[in-house]
Coordinates of C-alpha atoms (C1' of nucleotides) in Angstrom, one line a residue:
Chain A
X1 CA 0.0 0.0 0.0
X2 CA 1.3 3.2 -0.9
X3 CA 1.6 6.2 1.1
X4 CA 0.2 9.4 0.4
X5 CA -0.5 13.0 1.6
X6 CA -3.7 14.1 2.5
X7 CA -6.3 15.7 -0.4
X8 CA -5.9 19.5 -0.5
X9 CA -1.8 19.4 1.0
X10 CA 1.1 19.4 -0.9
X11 CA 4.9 19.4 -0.5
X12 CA 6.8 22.2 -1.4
X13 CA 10.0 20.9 -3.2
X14 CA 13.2 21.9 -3.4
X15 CA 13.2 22.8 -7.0
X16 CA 10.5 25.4 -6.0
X17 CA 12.1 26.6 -2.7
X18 CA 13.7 29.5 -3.9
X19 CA 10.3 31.1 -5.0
X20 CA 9.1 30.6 -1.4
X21 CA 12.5 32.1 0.0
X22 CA 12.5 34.9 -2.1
X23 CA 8.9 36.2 -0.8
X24 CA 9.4 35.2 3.1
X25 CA 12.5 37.3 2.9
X26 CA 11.1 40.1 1.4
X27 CA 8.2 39.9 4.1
X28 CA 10.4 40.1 6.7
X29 CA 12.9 42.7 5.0
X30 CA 9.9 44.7 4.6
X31 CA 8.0 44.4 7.5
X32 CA 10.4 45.3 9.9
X33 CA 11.5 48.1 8.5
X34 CA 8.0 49.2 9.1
X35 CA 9.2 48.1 12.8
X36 CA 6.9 44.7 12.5
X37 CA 8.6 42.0 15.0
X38 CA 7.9 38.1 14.4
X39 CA 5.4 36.2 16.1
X40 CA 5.1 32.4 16.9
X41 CA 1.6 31.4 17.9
X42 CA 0.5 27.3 18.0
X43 CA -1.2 25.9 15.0
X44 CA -3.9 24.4 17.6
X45 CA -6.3 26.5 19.8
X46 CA -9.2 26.0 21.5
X47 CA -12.5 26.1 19.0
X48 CA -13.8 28.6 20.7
X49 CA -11.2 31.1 20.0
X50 CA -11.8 31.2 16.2
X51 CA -15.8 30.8 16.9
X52 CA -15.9 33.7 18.8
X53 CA -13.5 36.0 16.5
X54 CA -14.9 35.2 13.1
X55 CA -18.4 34.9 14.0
X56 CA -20.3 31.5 14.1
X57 CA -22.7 31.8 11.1
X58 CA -19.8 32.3 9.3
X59 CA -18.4 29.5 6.3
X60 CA -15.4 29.0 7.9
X61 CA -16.7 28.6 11.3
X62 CA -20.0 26.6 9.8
X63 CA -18.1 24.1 7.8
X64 CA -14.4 24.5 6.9
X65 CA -12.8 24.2 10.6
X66 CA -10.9 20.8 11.0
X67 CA -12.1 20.5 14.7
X68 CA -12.1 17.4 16.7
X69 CA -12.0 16.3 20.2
X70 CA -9.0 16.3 22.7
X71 CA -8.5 13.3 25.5
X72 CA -9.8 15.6 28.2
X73 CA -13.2 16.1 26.3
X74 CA -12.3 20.0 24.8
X75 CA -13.0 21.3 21.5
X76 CA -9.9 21.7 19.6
X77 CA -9.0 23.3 16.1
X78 CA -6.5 23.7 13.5
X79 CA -6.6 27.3 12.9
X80 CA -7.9 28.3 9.6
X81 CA -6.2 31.9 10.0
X82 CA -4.4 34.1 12.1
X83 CA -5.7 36.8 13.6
X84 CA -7.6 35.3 15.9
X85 CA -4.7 33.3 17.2
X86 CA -2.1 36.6 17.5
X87 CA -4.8 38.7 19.4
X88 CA -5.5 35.3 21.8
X89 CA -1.5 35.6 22.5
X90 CA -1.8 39.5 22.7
X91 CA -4.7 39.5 25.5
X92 CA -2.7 36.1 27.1
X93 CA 0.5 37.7 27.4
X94 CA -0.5 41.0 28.5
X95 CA 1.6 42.3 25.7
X96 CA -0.8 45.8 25.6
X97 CA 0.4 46.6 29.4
X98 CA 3.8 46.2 27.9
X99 CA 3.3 49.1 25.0
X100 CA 0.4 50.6 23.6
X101 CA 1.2 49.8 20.3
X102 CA 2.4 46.1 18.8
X103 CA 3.8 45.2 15.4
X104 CA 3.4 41.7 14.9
X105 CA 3.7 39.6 11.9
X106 CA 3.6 35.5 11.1
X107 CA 3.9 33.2 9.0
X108 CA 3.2 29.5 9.0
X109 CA 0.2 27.0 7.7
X110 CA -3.5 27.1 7.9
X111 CA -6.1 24.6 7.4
X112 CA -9.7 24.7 5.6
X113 CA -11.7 22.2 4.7
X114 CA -13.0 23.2 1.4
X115 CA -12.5 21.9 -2.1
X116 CA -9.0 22.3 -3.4
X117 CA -9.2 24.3 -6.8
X118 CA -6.4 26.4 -8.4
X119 CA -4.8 28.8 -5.7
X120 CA -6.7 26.9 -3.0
X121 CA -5.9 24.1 -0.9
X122 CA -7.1 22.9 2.5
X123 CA -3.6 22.8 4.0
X124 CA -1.9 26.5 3.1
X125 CA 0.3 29.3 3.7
X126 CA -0.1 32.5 5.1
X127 CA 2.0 35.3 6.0
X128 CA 0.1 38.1 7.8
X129 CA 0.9 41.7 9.8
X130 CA -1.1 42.4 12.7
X131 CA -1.0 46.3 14.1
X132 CA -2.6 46.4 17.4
X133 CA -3.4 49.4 19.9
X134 CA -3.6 52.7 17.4
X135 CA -6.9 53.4 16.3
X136 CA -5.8 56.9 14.3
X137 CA -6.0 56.6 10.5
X138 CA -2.3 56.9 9.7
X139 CA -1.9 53.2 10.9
X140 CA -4.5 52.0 8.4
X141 CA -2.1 53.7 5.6
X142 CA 1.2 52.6 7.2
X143 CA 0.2 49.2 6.9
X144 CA -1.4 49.2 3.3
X145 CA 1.8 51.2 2.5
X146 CA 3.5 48.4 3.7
X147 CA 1.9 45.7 2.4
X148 CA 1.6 47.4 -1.0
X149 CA 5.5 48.3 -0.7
X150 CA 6.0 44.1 -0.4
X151 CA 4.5 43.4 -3.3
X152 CA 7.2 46.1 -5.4
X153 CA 9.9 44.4 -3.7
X154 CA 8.9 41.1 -4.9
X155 CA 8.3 43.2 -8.2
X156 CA 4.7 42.1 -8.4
X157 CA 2.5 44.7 -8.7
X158 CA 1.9 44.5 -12.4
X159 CA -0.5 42.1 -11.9
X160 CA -2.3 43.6 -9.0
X161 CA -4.8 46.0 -7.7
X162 CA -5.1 47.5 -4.5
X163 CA -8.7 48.3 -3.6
X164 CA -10.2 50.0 -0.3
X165 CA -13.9 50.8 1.3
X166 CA -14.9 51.3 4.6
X167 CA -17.8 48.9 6.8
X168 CA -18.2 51.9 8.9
X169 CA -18.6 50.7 13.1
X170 CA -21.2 50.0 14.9
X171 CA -22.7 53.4 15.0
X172 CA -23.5 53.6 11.3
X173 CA -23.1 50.0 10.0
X174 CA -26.4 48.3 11.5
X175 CA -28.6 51.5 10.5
X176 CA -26.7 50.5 6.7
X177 CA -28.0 47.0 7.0
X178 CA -31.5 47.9 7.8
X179 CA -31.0 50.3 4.7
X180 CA -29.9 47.5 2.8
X181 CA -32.7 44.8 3.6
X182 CA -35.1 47.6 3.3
X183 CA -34.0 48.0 -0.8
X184 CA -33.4 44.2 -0.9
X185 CA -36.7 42.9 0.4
X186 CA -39.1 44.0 -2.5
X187 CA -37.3 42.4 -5.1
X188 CA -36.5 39.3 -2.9
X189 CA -37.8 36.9 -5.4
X190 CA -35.6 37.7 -7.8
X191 CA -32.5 37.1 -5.7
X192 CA -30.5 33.8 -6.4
X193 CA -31.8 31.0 -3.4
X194 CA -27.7 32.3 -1.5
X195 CA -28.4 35.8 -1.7
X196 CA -32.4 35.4 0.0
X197 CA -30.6 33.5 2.9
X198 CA -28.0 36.2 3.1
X199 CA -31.2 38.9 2.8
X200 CA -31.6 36.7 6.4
X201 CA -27.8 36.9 8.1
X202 CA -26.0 38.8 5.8
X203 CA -27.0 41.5 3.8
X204 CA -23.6 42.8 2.8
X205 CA -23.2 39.4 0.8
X206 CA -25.7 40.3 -1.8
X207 CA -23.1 43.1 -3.2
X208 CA -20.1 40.6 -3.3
X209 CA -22.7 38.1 -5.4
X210 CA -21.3 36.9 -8.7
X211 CA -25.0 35.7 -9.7
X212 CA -25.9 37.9 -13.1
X213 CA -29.5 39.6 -11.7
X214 CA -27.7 39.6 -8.0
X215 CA -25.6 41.8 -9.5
X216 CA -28.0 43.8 -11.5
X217 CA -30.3 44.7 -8.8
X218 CA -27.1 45.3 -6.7
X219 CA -25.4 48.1 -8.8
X220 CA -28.2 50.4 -7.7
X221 CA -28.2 49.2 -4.2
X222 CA -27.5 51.9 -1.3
X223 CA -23.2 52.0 -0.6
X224 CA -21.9 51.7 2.3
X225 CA -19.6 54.4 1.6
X226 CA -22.6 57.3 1.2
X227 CA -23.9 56.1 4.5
X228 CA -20.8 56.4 6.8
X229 CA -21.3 58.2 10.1
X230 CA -19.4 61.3 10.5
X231 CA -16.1 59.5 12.5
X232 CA -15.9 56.7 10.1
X233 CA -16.4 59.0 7.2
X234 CA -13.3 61.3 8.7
X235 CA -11.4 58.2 9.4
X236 CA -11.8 56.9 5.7
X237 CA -11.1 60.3 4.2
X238 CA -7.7 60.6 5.9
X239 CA -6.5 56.9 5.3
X240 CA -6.7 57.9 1.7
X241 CA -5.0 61.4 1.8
X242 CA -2.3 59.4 3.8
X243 CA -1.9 57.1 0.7
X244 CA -2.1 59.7 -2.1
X245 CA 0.7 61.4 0.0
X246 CA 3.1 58.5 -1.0
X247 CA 1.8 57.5 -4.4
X248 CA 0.1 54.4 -3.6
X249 CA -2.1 53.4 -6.4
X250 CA -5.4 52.2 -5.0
X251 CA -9.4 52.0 -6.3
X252 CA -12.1 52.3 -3.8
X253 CA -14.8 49.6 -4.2
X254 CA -17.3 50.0 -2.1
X255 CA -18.8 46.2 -2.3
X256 CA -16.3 45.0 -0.8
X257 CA -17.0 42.4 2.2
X258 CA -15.1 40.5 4.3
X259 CA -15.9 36.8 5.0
X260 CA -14.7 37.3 8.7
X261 CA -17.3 39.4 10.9
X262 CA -14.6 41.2 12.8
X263 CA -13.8 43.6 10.1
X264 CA -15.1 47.1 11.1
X265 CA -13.9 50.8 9.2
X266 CA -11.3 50.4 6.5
X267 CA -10.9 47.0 4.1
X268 CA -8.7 46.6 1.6
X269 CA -8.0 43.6 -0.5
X270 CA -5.0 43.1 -3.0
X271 CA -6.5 41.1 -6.1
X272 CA -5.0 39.9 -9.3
X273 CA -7.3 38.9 -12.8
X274 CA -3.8 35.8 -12.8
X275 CA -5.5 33.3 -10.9
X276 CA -8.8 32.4 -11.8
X277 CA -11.8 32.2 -10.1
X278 CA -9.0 32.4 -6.4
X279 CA -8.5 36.3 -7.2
X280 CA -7.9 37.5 -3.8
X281 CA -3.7 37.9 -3.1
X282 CA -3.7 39.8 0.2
X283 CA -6.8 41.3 2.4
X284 CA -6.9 42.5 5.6
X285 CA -9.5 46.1 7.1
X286 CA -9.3 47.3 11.0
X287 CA -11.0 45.3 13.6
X288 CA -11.0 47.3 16.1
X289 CA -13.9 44.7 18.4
X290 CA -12.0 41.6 18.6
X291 CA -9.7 42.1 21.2
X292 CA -12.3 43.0 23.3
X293 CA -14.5 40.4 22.3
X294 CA -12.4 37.9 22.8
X295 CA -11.5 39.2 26.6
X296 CA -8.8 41.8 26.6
X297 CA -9.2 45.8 26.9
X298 CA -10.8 47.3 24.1
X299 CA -8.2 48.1 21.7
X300 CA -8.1 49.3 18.3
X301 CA -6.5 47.1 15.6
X302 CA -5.5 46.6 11.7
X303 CA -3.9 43.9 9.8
X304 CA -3.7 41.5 6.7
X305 CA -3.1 38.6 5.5
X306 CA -1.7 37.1 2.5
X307 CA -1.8 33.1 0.4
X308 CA 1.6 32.5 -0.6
X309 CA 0.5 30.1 -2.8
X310 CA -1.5 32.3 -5.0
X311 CA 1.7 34.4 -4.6
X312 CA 4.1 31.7 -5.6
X313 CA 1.6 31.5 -8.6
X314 CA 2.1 35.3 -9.6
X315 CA 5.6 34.3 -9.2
X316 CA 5.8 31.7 -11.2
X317 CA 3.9 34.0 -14.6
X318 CA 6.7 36.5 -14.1
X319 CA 9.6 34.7 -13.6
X320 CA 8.7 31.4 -15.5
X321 CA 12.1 30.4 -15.4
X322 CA 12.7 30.1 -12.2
X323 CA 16.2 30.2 -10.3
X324 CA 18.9 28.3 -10.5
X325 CA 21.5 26.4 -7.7
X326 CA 24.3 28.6 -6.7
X327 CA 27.2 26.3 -6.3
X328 CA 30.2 28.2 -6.9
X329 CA 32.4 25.0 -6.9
X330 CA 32.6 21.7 -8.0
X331 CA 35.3 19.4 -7.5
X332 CA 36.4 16.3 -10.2
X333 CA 38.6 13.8 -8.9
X334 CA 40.7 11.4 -9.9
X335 CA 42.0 7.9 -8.5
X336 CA 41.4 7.6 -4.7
X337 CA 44.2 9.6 -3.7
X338 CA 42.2 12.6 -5.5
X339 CA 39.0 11.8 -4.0
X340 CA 41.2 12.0 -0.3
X341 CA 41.9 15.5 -1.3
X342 CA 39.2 16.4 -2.6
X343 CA 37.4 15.7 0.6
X344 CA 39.8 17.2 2.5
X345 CA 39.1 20.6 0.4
X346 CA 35.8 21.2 -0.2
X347 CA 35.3 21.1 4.0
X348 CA 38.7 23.8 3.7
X349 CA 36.6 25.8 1.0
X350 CA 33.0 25.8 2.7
X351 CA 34.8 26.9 5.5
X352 CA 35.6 29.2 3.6
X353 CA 31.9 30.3 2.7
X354 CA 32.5 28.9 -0.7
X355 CA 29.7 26.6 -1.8
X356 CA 31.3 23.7 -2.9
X357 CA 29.8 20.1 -4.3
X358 CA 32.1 16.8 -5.6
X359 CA 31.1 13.1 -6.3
X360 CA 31.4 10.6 -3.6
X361 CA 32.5 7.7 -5.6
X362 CA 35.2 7.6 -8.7
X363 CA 33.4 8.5 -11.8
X364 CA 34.7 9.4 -14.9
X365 CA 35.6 12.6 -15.5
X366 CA 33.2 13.8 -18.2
X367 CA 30.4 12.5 -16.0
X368 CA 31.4 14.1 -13.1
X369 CA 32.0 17.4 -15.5
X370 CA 28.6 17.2 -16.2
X371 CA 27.0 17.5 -12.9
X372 CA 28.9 20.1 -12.6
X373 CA 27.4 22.0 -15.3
X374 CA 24.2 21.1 -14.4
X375 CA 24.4 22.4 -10.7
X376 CA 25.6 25.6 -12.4
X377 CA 29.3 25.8 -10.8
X378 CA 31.1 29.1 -11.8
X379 CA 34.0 26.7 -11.3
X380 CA 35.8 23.2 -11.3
X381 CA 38.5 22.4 -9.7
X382 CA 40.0 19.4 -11.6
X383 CA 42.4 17.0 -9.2
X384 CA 44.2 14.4 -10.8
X385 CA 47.7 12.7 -10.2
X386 CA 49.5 14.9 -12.2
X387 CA 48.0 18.2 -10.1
X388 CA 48.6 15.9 -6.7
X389 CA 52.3 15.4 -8.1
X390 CA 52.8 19.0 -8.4
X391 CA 50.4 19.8 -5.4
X392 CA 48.6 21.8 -7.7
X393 CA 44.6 22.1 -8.6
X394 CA 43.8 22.6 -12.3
X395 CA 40.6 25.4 -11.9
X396 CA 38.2 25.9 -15.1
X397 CA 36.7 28.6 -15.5
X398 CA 33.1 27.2 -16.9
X399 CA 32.0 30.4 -18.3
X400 CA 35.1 30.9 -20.2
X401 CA 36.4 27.5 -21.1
X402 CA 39.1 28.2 -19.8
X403 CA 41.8 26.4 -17.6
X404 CA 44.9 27.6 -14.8
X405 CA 46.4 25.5 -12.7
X406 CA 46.8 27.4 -9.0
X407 CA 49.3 26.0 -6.0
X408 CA 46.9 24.3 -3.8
X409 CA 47.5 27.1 -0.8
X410 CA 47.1 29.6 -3.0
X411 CA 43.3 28.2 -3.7
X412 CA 42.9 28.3 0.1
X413 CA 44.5 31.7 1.0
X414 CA 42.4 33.7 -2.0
X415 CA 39.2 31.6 -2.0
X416 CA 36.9 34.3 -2.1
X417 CA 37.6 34.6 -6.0
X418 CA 35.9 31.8 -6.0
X419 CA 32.8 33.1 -4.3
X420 CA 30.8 34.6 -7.7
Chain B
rG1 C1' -21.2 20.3 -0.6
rU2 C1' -22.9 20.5 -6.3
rG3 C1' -21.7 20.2 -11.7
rC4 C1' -18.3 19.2 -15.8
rG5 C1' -13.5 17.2 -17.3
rU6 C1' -8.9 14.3 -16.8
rG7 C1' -5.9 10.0 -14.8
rU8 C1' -0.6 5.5 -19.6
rA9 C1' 7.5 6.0 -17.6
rG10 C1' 10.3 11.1 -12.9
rC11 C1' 7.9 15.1 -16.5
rU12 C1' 4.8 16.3 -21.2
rC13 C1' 1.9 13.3 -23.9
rA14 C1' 0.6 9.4 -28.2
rG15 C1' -2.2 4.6 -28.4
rG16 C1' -8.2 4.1 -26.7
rU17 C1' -13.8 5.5 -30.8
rU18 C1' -13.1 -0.2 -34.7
rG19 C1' -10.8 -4.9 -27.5
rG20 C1' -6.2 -9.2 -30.2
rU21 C1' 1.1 -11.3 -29.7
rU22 C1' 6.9 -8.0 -26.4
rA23 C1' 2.5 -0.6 -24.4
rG24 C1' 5.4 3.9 -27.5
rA25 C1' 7.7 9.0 -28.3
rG26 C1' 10.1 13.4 -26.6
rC27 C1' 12.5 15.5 -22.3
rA28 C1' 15.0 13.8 -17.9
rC29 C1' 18.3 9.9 -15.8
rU30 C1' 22.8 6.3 -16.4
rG31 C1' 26.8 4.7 -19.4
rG32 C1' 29.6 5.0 -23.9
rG33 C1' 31.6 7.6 -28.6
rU34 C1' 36.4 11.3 -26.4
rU35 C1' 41.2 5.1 -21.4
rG36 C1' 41.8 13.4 -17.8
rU37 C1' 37.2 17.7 -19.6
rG38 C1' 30.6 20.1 -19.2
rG39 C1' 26.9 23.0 -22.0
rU40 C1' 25.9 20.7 -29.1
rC41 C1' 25.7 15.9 -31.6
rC42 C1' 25.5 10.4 -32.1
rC43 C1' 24.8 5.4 -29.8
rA44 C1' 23.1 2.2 -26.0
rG45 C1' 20.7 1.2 -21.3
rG46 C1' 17.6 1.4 -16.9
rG47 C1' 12.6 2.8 -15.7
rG48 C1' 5.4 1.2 -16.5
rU49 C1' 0.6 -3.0 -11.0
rC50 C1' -1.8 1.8 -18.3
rG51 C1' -4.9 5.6 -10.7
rC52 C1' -7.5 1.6 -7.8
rC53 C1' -11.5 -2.3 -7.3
rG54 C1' -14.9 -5.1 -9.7
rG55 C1' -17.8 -6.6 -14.2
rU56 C1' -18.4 -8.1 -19.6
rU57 C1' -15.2 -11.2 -22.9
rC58 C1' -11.5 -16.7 -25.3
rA59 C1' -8.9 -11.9 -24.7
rA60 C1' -9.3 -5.2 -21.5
rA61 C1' -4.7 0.5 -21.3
rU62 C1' -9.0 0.1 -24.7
rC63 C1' -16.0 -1.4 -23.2
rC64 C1' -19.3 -1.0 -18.5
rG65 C1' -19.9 0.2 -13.1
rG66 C1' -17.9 1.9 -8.7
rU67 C1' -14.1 4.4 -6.1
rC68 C1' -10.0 7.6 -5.3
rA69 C1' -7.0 11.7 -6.9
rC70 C1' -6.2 16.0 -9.8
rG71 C1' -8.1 20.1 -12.8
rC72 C1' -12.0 23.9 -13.9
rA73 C1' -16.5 26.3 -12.4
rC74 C1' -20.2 27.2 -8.5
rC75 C1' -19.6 28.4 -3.3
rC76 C1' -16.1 30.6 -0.3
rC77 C1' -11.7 32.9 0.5
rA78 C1' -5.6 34.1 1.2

RNA sequence: GUGCGUGUAGCUCAGGUUGGUUAGAGCACUGGGUUGUGGUCCCAGGGGUCGCCGGUUCAAAUCCGGUCACGCACCCCA
């Protein structure tokens, strides 16, 4: 019987590693230069944490969660984002007595159970940037600045949009809803059967439906936007001055909705026409309930996520080539004295910092040329008897075809020439 | 969870409709041509339960049923 990984995960092989490398480091280049500091939560927490911080009649909470029981008899669940689990840590480790603002970011797997598709799997990826404590405007901006400024350094961004709205607070929002139902209900019957259940628990779902009349009916539907109390309307006003004020390109889209119900004020998504029916990059809005709700002081909060998979895809459209091994040197050997010193060397040379590969049994030397050429060594060091006799190393150049042999300390004492 | 499509070598795919001896190609891999020289070329070799289970048949990669996996769309979202 053969083995095999579970429907909806995948392995990430070396081959593509280098994709994955490139955008974790530019996440972290990134984010703490916008002062963001790392953050290790559990992949495990108790159900109730991501009930209570997503909302229950949610479709996560309803019927993606991989929940099961523990031995003691508790609800347990893989969690199926992160938010909920950084702001659990934030309220259990006191962290807003220790300074009324934190910069937190992670990365690290989520789970979903929900029908794999392109750019969706049920075991994935997220990297995500949690600001917690300032409720003023300008952190909304730093941290679509930020996000917005990852996606340049991964040189990206000619395949996205950034797009913004607001979902006002609770002092506007439920009077919006009522507005909403109120222009719905008349023309109930002609809803699609989702959108007359959302008419029931979610209103705001109606303008995100894809359904043809949904959408009709929608386009002349009250926005959210024209309905903002005064705070939120000031709030959303300055959050876009901040971002003209350093160029960054963004659309405001009033329908957009967030599938999580702790989103409150600004939203922002980062979507891409790349990927299919999976368009959504990067999304986060301020949330400025859930700490509280969850048992901590009432604190104001922003932050994001983003699918590194979907990113990995973007990746993979503008950079279809890929990268290749950086070895910068292999080493061919000769007779079983040769392979001695060739051992001996390549630990001197990595030592060194100089990546360095050779074969661990005699082969011939054209074969053992080329897997040199195909791990892309800059150079070969050729060792032979005639090199051992003169305690010499015959180095080719693989760019150049062309050959010198060098005094075996003189390889050792200037070995960062070796390093391109 | 629903619908449609696809599963043959490590990868990309022929063959299948008209069932019939040893199931093919390209790429990749290994070795050789060049007894100490890669990236081009030539030659040779290794590698397959034809996704899995069952049925029809003298005979199934091929037809039928089921199942699993993947893909696309719905849904939802990162």
């Amino acid at each position: 019987m053969k083995v095999k990984s579970i429907r909806g995960f995948h392995d990430i092989l070396p081959e593509n590693i280098k994709r994955w490398h490139l955008i974790e480091d530019a996440a972290k280049y990134i984010f703490e230069l916008y002062g963001f500091s790392e953050i290790r939560i559990p992949v495990l927490e108790f159900t109730d944490v991501f009930a209570r911080s997503l909302g229950t009649t949610t479709d996560i909470v309803e019927k993606e969660m991989y929940t099961f029981t523990d031995r003691d008899g508790s609800s347990l669940t893989l969690r199926p984002e992160g938010t909920a689990g950084v702001v659990r840590a934030y309220i259990e480790d006191s962290m807003h007595a220790k300074s009324s603002i934190s910069k937190l970011y992670y990365t690290g797997m989520m789970f979903r159970h929900e029908r794999p598709q392109k750019g969706r799997f049920r075991g994935f990826y997220q990297i995500g940037a949690e600001l917690i404590g300032p409720e003023e405007p300008a952190s909304d901006a730093e941290l679509v600045a930020m996000l917005w400024r990852f996606f340049e350094e991964i040189d990206l961004t000619q395949f996205l949009e950034l797009e913004i709205s607001s979902l006002g607070d609770q002092n506007c929002r439920p009077q919006y809803k009522e507005k909403l139902v109120g222009y719905f209900s008349p023309q109930k019957n002609e809803l699609c059967e989702d959108c007359q259940r959302r008419l029931e628990t979610n209103p705001l779902r109606i303008l995100d439906c894809k359904q043809k009349r949904c959408k009709e009916i929608a386009a002349d539907a009250p926005s959210m936007l024209d309905n903002l109390c005064e705070d939120c309307e000031n709030h959303f006003d300055s959050v876009k001055e901040n971002l003209d004020s350093v160029g960054i390109p963004y659309k405001i889209n009033p329908k957009i909705v967030r599938g999580l119900d702790y989103y409150t004020r600004t939203v922002f998504e980062i979507t891409t026409d790349q990927l299919g029916s999976q368009n959504a990059v990067a999304a986060g809005g301020r949330y400025d309930g859930l700490v509280n709700e969850l048992g901590g002081p009432a604190t104001a909060a922003v932050g994001f996520a983003m699918g590194i998979e979907r990113i990995i895809l973007l990746q993979e459209i503008a950079l279809p080539e890929g990268f290749g091994k950086d070895v910068n040197v292999f080493i061919a050997h000769l007779g079983d004295e040769a392979r001695q010193a060739a051992f001996t060397l390549a630990f001197n040379l990595r030592n060194k910092g100089i990546s360095v590969e050779t074969d661990y049994a005699t082969k011939s030397l054209k074969s053992q040329m080329k897997r040199a050429d195909k791990l892309g060594a800059s150079y070969t060091f050729i060792i032979g008897e005639d090199e051992l006799k003169k305690a010499v190393i015959k180095v080719r150049d693989m760019k150049e075809s062309s050959e010198e042999d060098i005094k075996l300390e003189d390889i050792i004492n200037s070995s960062d020439k070796f390093k391109s």
